[in-house]
PDB file of C-alpha atoms in Angstrom:
ATOM      1  CA  UNK A   1     118.574  66.611  36.357  1.00 58.00           C
ATOM      2  CA  UNK A   2     115.278  66.829  34.541  1.00 68.00           C
ATOM      3  CA  UNK A   3     113.367  65.660  37.617  1.00 63.00           C
ATOM      4  CA  UNK A   4     114.830  68.548  39.658  1.00 65.00           C
ATOM      5  CA  UNK A   5     113.550  71.013  37.071  1.00 63.00           C
ATOM      6  CA  UNK A   6     110.088  69.394  37.067  1.00 64.00           C
ATOM      7  CA  UNK A   7     110.030  69.360  40.876  1.00 67.00           C
ATOM      8  CA  UNK A   8     110.841  73.080  41.074  1.00 76.00           C
ATOM      9  CA  UNK A   9     108.342  73.881  38.321  1.00 72.00           C
ATOM     10  CA  UNK A  10     105.467  72.095  40.069  1.00 70.00           C
ATOM     11  CA  UNK A  11     106.405  73.463  43.486  1.00 72.00           C
ATOM     12  CA  UNK A  12     106.272  77.008  42.093  1.00 71.00           C
ATOM     13  CA  UNK A  13     102.821  76.296  40.654  1.00 69.00           C
ATOM     14  CA  UNK A  14     101.670  74.839  43.968  1.00 62.00           C
ATOM     15  CA  UNK A  15     102.879  77.873  45.919  1.00 63.00           C
ATOM     16  CA  UNK A  16     101.151  80.193  43.446  1.00 65.00           C
ATOM     17  CA  UNK A  17      97.914  78.197  43.737  1.00 61.00           C
ATOM     18  CA  UNK A  18      98.046  78.341  47.545  1.00 71.00           C
ATOM     19  CA  UNK A  19      98.634  82.112  47.492  1.00 58.00           C
ATOM     20  CA  UNK A  20      95.675  82.664  45.155  1.00 59.00           C
ATOM     21  CA  UNK A  21      93.480  80.477  47.351  1.00 60.00           C
ATOM     22  CA  UNK A  22      94.479  82.371  50.516  1.00 59.00           C
ATOM     23  CA  UNK A  23      93.897  85.729  48.835  1.00 58.00           C
ATOM     24  CA  UNK A  24      90.425  84.764  47.623  1.00 57.00           C
ATOM     25  CA  UNK A  25      89.449  83.091  50.907  1.00 60.00           C
ATOM     26  CA  UNK A  26      90.511  86.099  52.981  1.00 58.00           C
ATOM     27  CA  UNK A  27      88.619  88.647  50.914  1.00 53.00           C
ATOM     28  CA  UNK A  28      85.770  89.438  53.340  1.00 51.00           C
ATOM     29  CA  UNK A  29      84.397  92.474  51.564  1.00 52.00           C
ATOM     30  CA  UNK A  30      80.730  92.103  50.748  1.00 45.00           C
ATOM     31  CA  UNK A  31      79.339  93.545  47.542  1.00 40.00           C
ATOM     32  CA  UNK A  32      77.337  96.743  48.035  1.00 43.00           C
ATOM     33  CA  UNK A  33      73.577  96.289  48.362  1.00 43.00           C
ATOM     34  CA  UNK A  34      71.108  98.950  47.349  1.00 41.00           C
ATOM     35  CA  UNK A  35      68.980 100.394  50.153  1.00 49.00           C
ATOM     36  CA  UNK A  36      65.826  99.774  48.105  1.00 50.00           C
ATOM     37  CA  UNK A  37      65.337  96.404  46.473  1.00 49.00           C
ATOM     38  CA  UNK A  38      62.909  96.270  43.563  1.00 50.00           C
ATOM     39  CA  UNK A  39      63.556  92.732  42.356  1.00 50.00           C
ATOM     40  CA  UNK A  40      60.528  90.471  42.220  1.00 49.00           C
ATOM     41  CA  UNK A  41      61.752  87.836  39.778  1.00 48.00           C
ATOM     42  CA  UNK A  42      62.050  84.440  41.349  1.00 61.00           C
ATOM     43  CA  UNK A  43      59.121  85.238  43.627  1.00 75.00           C
ATOM     44  CA  UNK A  44      56.278  83.411  41.903  1.00 81.00           C
ATOM     45  CA  UNK A  45      53.648  83.029  44.590  1.00 87.00           C
ATOM     46  CA  UNK A  46      50.743  82.204  42.281  1.00 87.00           C
ATOM     47  CA  UNK A  47      50.646  78.530  43.299  1.00 89.00           C
ATOM     48  CA  UNK A  48      50.159  79.306  47.004  1.00 93.00           C
ATOM     49  CA  UNK A  49      47.244  77.235  48.306  1.00 93.00           C
ATOM     50  CA  UNK A  50      47.590  77.861  52.056  1.00 95.00           C
ATOM     51  CA  UNK A  51      49.497  79.874  54.635  1.00 95.00           C
ATOM     52  CA  UNK A  52      50.668  78.936  58.108  1.00 96.00           C
ATOM     53  CA  UNK A  53      50.563  82.199  60.059  1.00 94.00           C
ATOM     54  CA  UNK A  54      52.550  82.839  63.237  1.00 94.00           C
ATOM     55  CA  UNK A  55      52.101  85.908  65.434  1.00 93.00           C
ATOM     56  CA  UNK A  56      54.569  86.866  68.151  1.00 91.00           C
ATOM     57  CA  UNK A  57      53.080  89.243  70.716  1.00 88.00           C
ATOM     58  CA  UNK A  58      56.666  89.912  71.790  1.00 84.00           C
ATOM     59  CA  UNK A  59      58.960  89.633  68.749  1.00 83.00           C
ATOM     60  CA  UNK A  60      61.962  89.199  71.057  1.00 82.00           C
ATOM     61  CA  UNK A  61      60.431  86.036  72.536  1.00 84.00           C
ATOM     62  CA  UNK A  62      59.551  83.809  69.603  1.00 78.00           C
ATOM     63  CA  UNK A  63      58.933  80.822  71.837  1.00 86.00           C
ATOM     64  CA  UNK A  64      55.473  82.214  72.587  1.00 89.00           C
ATOM     65  CA  UNK A  65      53.263  82.543  69.560  1.00 90.00           C
ATOM     66  CA  UNK A  66      49.796  82.200  68.121  1.00 92.00           C
ATOM     67  CA  UNK A  67      49.538  79.904  65.099  1.00 92.00           C
ATOM     68  CA  UNK A  68      46.796  79.646  62.488  1.00 94.00           C
ATOM     69  CA  UNK A  69      46.520  77.686  59.250  1.00 95.00           C
ATOM     70  CA  UNK A  70      44.779  79.716  56.519  1.00 93.00           C
ATOM     71  CA  UNK A  71      43.216  78.447  53.288  1.00 94.00           C
ATOM     72  CA  UNK A  72      41.059  81.521  52.595  1.00 93.00           C
ATOM     73  CA  UNK A  73      41.856  82.446  48.968  1.00 93.00           C
ATOM     74  CA  UNK A  74      40.935  86.104  49.571  1.00 92.00           C
ATOM     75  CA  UNK A  75      43.554  86.390  52.314  1.00 92.00           C
ATOM     76  CA  UNK A  76      46.153  84.549  50.230  1.00 93.00           C
ATOM     77  CA  UNK A  77      45.548  86.710  47.151  1.00 93.00           C
ATOM     78  CA  UNK A  78      45.803  89.907  49.216  1.00 91.00           C
ATOM     79  CA  UNK A  79      49.191  88.834  50.621  1.00 91.00           C
ATOM     80  CA  UNK A  80      50.425  87.959  47.111  1.00 90.00           C
ATOM     81  CA  UNK A  81      49.179  91.285  45.738  1.00 90.00           C
ATOM     82  CA  UNK A  82      50.920  93.238  48.520  1.00 88.00           C
ATOM     83  CA  UNK A  83      54.193  91.436  47.795  1.00 87.00           C
ATOM     84  CA  UNK A  84      54.111  92.635  44.175  1.00 85.00           C
ATOM     85  CA  UNK A  85      54.442  96.280  45.265  1.00 84.00           C
ATOM     86  CA  UNK A  86      57.651  98.238  44.658  1.00 82.00           C
ATOM     87  CA  UNK A  87      60.404  97.766  47.220  1.00 82.00           C
ATOM     88  CA  UNK A  88      60.989 100.053  50.175  1.00 83.00           C
ATOM     89  CA  UNK A  89      64.098 100.932  52.175  1.00 85.00           C
ATOM     90  CA  UNK A  90      65.359  98.138  54.330  1.00 81.00           C
ATOM     91  CA  UNK A  91      64.578  98.421  58.001  1.00 78.00           C
ATOM     92  CA  UNK A  92      65.924  96.929  61.189  1.00 80.00           C
ATOM     93  CA  UNK A  93      62.802  96.543  63.332  1.00 86.00           C
ATOM     94  CA  UNK A  94      61.727  93.053  64.294  1.00 90.00           C
ATOM     95  CA  UNK A  95      58.875  91.182  62.654  1.00 91.00           C
ATOM     96  CA  UNK A  96      55.838  90.202  64.693  1.00 93.00           C
ATOM     97  CA  UNK A  97      54.337  87.942  62.001  1.00 94.00           C
ATOM     98  CA  UNK A  98      55.813  85.075  60.042  1.00 95.00           C
ATOM     99  CA  UNK A  99      54.035  83.264  57.220  1.00 95.00           C
ATOM    100  CA  UNK A 100      54.986  79.942  55.697  1.00 96.00           C
ATOM    101  CA  UNK A 101      53.530  79.753  52.202  1.00 95.00           C
ATOM    102  CA  UNK A 102      52.473  76.299  51.013  1.00 95.00           C
ATOM    103  CA  UNK A 103      51.837  74.781  47.626  1.00 92.00           C
ATOM    104  CA  UNK A 104      50.739  71.166  47.268  1.00 91.00           C
ATOM    105  CA  UNK A 105      51.381  70.526  50.954  1.00 91.00           C
ATOM    106  CA  UNK A 106      54.994  71.751  50.948  1.00 93.00           C
ATOM    107  CA  UNK A 107      56.405  74.978  52.410  1.00 94.00           C
ATOM    108  CA  UNK A 108      58.150  76.891  49.634  1.00 91.00           C
ATOM    109  CA  UNK A 109      58.523  80.464  50.899  1.00 92.00           C
ATOM    110  CA  UNK A 110      58.719  82.312  54.210  1.00 94.00           C
ATOM    111  CA  UNK A 111      57.370  85.849  54.480  1.00 93.00           C
ATOM    112  CA  UNK A 112      58.019  88.110  57.469  1.00 94.00           C
ATOM    113  CA  UNK A 113      55.857  91.071  58.484  1.00 93.00           C
ATOM    114  CA  UNK A 114      56.176  93.906  60.972  1.00 92.00           C
ATOM    115  CA  UNK A 115      53.000  95.745  61.922  1.00 92.00           C
ATOM    116  CA  UNK A 116      53.914  98.477  64.466  1.00 90.00           C
ATOM    117  CA  UNK A 117      52.950 101.969  63.274  1.00 85.00           C
ATOM    118  CA  UNK A 118      56.576 103.112  63.443  1.00 87.00           C
ATOM    119  CA  UNK A 119      57.874 100.297  61.255  1.00 88.00           C
ATOM    120  CA  UNK A 120      55.768  98.326  58.780  1.00 91.00           C
ATOM    121  CA  UNK A 121      56.910  95.918  56.124  1.00 91.00           C
ATOM    122  CA  UNK A 122      56.682  92.552  54.431  1.00 90.00           C
ATOM    123  CA  UNK A 123      60.060  90.893  53.869  1.00 90.00           C
ATOM    124  CA  UNK A 124      61.372  87.815  52.114  1.00 90.00           C
ATOM    125  CA  UNK A 125      64.763  86.434  51.186  1.00 88.00           C
ATOM    126  CA  UNK A 126      66.048  85.430  47.749  1.00 86.00           C
ATOM    127  CA  UNK A 127      69.633  84.269  47.277  1.00 84.00           C
ATOM    128  CA  UNK A 128      70.651  85.603  50.689  1.00 86.00           C
ATOM    129  CA  UNK A 129      69.287  89.115  50.063  1.00 86.00           C
ATOM    130  CA  UNK A 130      66.337  90.411  52.089  1.00 87.00           C
ATOM    131  CA  UNK A 131      63.728  92.360  50.141  1.00 88.00           C
ATOM    132  CA  UNK A 132      61.259  94.685  51.861  1.00 90.00           C
ATOM    133  CA  UNK A 133      57.759  95.582  50.624  1.00 90.00           C
ATOM    134  CA  UNK A 134      55.268  98.100  52.034  1.00 89.00           C
ATOM    135  CA  UNK A 135      52.614  97.024  54.517  1.00 88.00           C
ATOM    136  CA  UNK A 136      49.644  99.396  54.411  1.00 89.00           C
ATOM    137  CA  UNK A 137      46.794  99.872  56.906  1.00 90.00           C
ATOM    138  CA  UNK A 138      44.484  97.362  55.183  1.00 90.00           C
ATOM    139  CA  UNK A 139      47.207  94.687  55.215  1.00 90.00           C
ATOM    140  CA  UNK A 140      47.814  95.308  58.937  1.00 91.00           C
ATOM    141  CA  UNK A 141      44.064  94.981  59.622  1.00 91.00           C
ATOM    142  CA  UNK A 142      43.962  91.812  57.539  1.00 90.00           C
ATOM    143  CA  UNK A 143      46.869  90.226  59.472  1.00 91.00           C
ATOM    144  CA  UNK A 144      45.602  91.280  62.886  1.00 91.00           C
ATOM    145  CA  UNK A 145      42.112  90.145  61.915  1.00 91.00           C
ATOM    146  CA  UNK A 146      43.422  86.563  61.963  1.00 89.00           C
ATOM    147  CA  UNK A 147      44.251  86.807  65.678  1.00 89.00           C
ATOM    148  CA  UNK A 148      41.851  85.645  68.401  1.00 87.00           C
ATOM    149  CA  UNK A 149      39.847  88.500  69.886  1.00 73.00           C
TER     150      UNK A 149
END
């Protein structure tokens, strides 16, 4: 008789565990995200020693691109300085530049940039959240200055 009691007890616990699991797994609501992200912690770019720059003349066709490897410390420091600015509202326009930041020969961060006059930004991702930073006229000139003339 005791085994029947234990069987029912553990079956009840199992059913409860399954219900909790289903409830948690089916909760698809995402936490709210602020329109302006100001977080910069976790974005230590000081060890960047080179940048692999990609430019997409047509952001919708990223199979065609111009690629350049940059070791110019002035360029690298300007990108890092721009990324320390306060956050801006997130935007939905497509990036026409992508930069892979290297330290000691390894890629450790990807930065996206959009340069059209109607929509300018730098963007990066930390823990699944995209952060946007302003891209001013001098930064646009600096990026476009890396392209062949």
